[in-house]
Coordinates of N, CA, C and O in Angstrom, one line a residue:
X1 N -76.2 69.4 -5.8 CA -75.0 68.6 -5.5 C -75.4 67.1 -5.3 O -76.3 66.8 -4.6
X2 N -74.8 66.4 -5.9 CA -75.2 64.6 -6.1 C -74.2 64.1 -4.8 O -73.0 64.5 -4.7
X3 N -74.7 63.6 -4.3 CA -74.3 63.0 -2.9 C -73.4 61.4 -3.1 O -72.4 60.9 -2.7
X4 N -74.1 61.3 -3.7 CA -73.3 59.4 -4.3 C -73.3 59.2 -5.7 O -74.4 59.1 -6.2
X5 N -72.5 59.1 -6.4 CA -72.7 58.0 -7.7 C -72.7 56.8 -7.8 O -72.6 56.3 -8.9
X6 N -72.7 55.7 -6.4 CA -72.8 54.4 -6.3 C -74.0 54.0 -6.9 O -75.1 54.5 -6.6
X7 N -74.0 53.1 -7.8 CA -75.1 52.3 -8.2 C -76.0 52.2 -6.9 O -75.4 51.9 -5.8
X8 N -77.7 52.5 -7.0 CA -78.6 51.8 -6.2 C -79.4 50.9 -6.4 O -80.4 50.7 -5.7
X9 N -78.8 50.3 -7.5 CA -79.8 49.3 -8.4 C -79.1 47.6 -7.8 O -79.8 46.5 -7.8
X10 N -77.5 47.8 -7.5 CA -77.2 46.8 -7.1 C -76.4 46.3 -5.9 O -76.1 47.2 -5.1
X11 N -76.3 45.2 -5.8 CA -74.5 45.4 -4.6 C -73.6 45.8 -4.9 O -73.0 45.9 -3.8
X12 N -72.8 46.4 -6.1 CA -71.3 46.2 -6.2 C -70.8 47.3 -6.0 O -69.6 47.5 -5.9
X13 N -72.0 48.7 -5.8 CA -72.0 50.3 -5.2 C -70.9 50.9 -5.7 O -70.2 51.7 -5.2
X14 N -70.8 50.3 -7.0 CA -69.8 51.2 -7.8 C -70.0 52.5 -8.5 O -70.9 53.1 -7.9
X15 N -69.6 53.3 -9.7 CA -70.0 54.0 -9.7 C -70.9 53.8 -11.3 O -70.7 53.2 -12.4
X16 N -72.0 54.6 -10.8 CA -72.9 54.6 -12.3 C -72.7 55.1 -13.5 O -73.1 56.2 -13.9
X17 N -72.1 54.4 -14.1 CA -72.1 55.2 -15.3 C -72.4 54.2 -16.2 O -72.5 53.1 -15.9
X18 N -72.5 54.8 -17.6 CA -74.0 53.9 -18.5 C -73.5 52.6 -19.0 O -74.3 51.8 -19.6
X19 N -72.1 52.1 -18.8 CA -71.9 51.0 -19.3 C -72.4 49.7 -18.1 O -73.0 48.6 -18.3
X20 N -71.8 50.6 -16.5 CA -72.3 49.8 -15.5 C -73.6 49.4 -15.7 O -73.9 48.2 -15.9
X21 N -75.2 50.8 -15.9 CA -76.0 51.0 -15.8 C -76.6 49.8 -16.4 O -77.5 49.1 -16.0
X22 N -75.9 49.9 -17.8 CA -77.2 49.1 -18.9 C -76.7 47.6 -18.5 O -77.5 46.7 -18.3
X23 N -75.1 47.5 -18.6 CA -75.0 46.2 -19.0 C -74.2 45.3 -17.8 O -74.1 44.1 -17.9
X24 N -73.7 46.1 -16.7 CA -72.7 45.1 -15.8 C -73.6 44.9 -14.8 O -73.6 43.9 -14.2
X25 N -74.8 46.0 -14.5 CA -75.4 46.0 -12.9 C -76.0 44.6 -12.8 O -76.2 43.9 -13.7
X26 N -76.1 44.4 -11.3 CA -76.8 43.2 -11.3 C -78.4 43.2 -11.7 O -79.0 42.2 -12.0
X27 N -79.0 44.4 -11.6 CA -80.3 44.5 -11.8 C -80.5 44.6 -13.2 O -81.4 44.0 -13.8
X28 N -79.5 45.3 -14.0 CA -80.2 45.3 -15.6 C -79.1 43.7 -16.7 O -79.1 43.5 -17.9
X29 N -78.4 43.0 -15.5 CA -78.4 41.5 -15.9 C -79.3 40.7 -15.7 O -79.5 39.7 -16.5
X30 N -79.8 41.0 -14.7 CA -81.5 39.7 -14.3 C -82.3 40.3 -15.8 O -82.4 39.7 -16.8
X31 N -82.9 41.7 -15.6 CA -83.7 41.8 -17.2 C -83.4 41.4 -18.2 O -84.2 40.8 -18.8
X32 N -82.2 41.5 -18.7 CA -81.7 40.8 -19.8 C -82.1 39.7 -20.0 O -82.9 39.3 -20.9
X33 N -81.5 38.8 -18.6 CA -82.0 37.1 -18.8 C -82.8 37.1 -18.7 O -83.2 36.1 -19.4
X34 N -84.0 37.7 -18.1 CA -85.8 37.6 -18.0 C -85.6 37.9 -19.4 O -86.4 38.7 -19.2
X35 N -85.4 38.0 -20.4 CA -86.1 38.2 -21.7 C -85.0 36.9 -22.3 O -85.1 36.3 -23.4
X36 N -84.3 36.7 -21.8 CA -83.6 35.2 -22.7 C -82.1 35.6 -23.6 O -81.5 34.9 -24.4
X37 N -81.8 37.0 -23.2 CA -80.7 37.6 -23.4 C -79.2 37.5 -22.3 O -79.1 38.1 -21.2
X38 N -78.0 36.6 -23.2 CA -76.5 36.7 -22.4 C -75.7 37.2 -23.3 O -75.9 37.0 -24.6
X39 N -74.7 37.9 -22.5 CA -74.0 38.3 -23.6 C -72.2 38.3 -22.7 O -72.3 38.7 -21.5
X40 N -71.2 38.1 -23.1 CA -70.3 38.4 -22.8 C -69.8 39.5 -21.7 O -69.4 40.5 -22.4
X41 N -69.7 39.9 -20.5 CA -68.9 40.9 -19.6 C -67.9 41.2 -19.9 O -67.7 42.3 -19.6
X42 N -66.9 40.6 -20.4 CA -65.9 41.2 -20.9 C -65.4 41.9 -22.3 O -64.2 42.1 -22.6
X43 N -66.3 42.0 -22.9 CA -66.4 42.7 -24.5 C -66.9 43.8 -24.2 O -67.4 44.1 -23.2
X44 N -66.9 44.5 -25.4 CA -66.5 46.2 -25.2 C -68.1 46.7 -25.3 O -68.6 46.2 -26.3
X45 N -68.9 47.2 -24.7 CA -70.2 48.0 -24.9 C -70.8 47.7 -26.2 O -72.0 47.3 -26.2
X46 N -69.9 47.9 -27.6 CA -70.4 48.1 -28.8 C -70.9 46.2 -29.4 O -71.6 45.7 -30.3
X47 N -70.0 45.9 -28.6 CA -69.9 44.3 -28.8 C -70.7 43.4 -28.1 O -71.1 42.4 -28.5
X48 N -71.0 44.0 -26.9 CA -72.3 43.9 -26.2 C -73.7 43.8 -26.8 O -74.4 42.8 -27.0
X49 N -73.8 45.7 -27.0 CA -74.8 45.3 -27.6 C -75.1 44.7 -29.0 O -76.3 44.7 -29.4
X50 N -73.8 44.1 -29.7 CA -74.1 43.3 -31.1 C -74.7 41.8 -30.7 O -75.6 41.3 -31.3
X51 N -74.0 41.1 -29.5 CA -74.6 40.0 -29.1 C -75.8 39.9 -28.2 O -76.4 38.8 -27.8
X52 N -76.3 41.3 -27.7 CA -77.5 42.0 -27.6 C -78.8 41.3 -28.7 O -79.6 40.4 -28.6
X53 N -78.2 42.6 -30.1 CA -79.0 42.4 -30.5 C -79.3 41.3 -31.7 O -80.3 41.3 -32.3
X54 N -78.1 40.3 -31.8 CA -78.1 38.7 -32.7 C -78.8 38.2 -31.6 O -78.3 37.2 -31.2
X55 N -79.8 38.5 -31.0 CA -80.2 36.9 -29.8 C -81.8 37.5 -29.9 O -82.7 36.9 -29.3
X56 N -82.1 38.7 -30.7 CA -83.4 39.3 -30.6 C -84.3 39.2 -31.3 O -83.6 38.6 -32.2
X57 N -85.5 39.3 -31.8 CA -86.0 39.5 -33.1 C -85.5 40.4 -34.0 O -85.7 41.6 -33.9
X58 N -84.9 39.8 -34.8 CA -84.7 41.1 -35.9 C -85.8 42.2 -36.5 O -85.3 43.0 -37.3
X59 N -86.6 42.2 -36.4 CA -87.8 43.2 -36.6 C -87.8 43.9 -35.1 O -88.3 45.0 -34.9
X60 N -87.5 43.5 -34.6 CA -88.0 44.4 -33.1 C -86.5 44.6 -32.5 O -86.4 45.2 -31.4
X61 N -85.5 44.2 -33.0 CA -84.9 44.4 -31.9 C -83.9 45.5 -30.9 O -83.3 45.4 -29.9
X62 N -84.0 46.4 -31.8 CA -83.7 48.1 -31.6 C -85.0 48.5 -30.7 O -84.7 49.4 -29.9
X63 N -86.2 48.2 -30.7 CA -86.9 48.1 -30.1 C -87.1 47.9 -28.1 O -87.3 48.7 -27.1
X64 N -87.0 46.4 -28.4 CA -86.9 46.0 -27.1 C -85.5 46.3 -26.6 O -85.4 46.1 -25.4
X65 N -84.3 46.8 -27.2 CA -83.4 47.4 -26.3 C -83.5 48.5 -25.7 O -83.1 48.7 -24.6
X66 N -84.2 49.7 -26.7 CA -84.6 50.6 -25.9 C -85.7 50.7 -24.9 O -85.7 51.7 -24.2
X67 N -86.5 49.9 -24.8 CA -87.6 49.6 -23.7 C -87.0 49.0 -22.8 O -87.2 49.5 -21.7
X68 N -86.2 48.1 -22.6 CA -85.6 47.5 -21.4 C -84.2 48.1 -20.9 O -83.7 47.7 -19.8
X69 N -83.5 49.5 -22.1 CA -82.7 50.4 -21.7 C -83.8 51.2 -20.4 O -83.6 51.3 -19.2
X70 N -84.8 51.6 -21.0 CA -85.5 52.7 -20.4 C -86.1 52.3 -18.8 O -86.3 53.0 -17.8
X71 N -86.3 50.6 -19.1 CA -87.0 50.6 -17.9 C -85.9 50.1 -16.5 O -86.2 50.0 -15.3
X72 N -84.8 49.9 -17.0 CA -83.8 50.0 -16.4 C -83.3 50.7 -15.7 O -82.2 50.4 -15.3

């Protein structure tokens, strides 16, 4: 039995689920910008990660999203 699904990664102790996870938390918004990646909060997940991945190397950049999904 899971006792909380509040985010523990941030302040906003909402609940986790993978859109908070990857792209609203405050913790996997700082990584983003540590790699030099912004993207819109109010566009849809899919749109996200399209301005995700236009800001990336195109050779790598399926890449480094899944490495900074994971270390997330």
């Amino acid at each position: 039995e899971i006792e909380s699904v509040a985010c523990e990664l941030c302040i906003l102790q909402v609940e986790q689920i993978a859109t908070h996870l990857f792209l609203h938390c405050n913790f996997a918004r700082r990584c983003w910008n540590f790699i030099g990646v912004n993207f819109d909060l109010s566009a849809s997940p899919l749109q996200s990660l399209e301005q995700i991945r236009s800001q990336l190397p195109q050779a790598f950049a399926m890449e480094i999203i899944i490495i900074l999904s994971w270390t997330v």
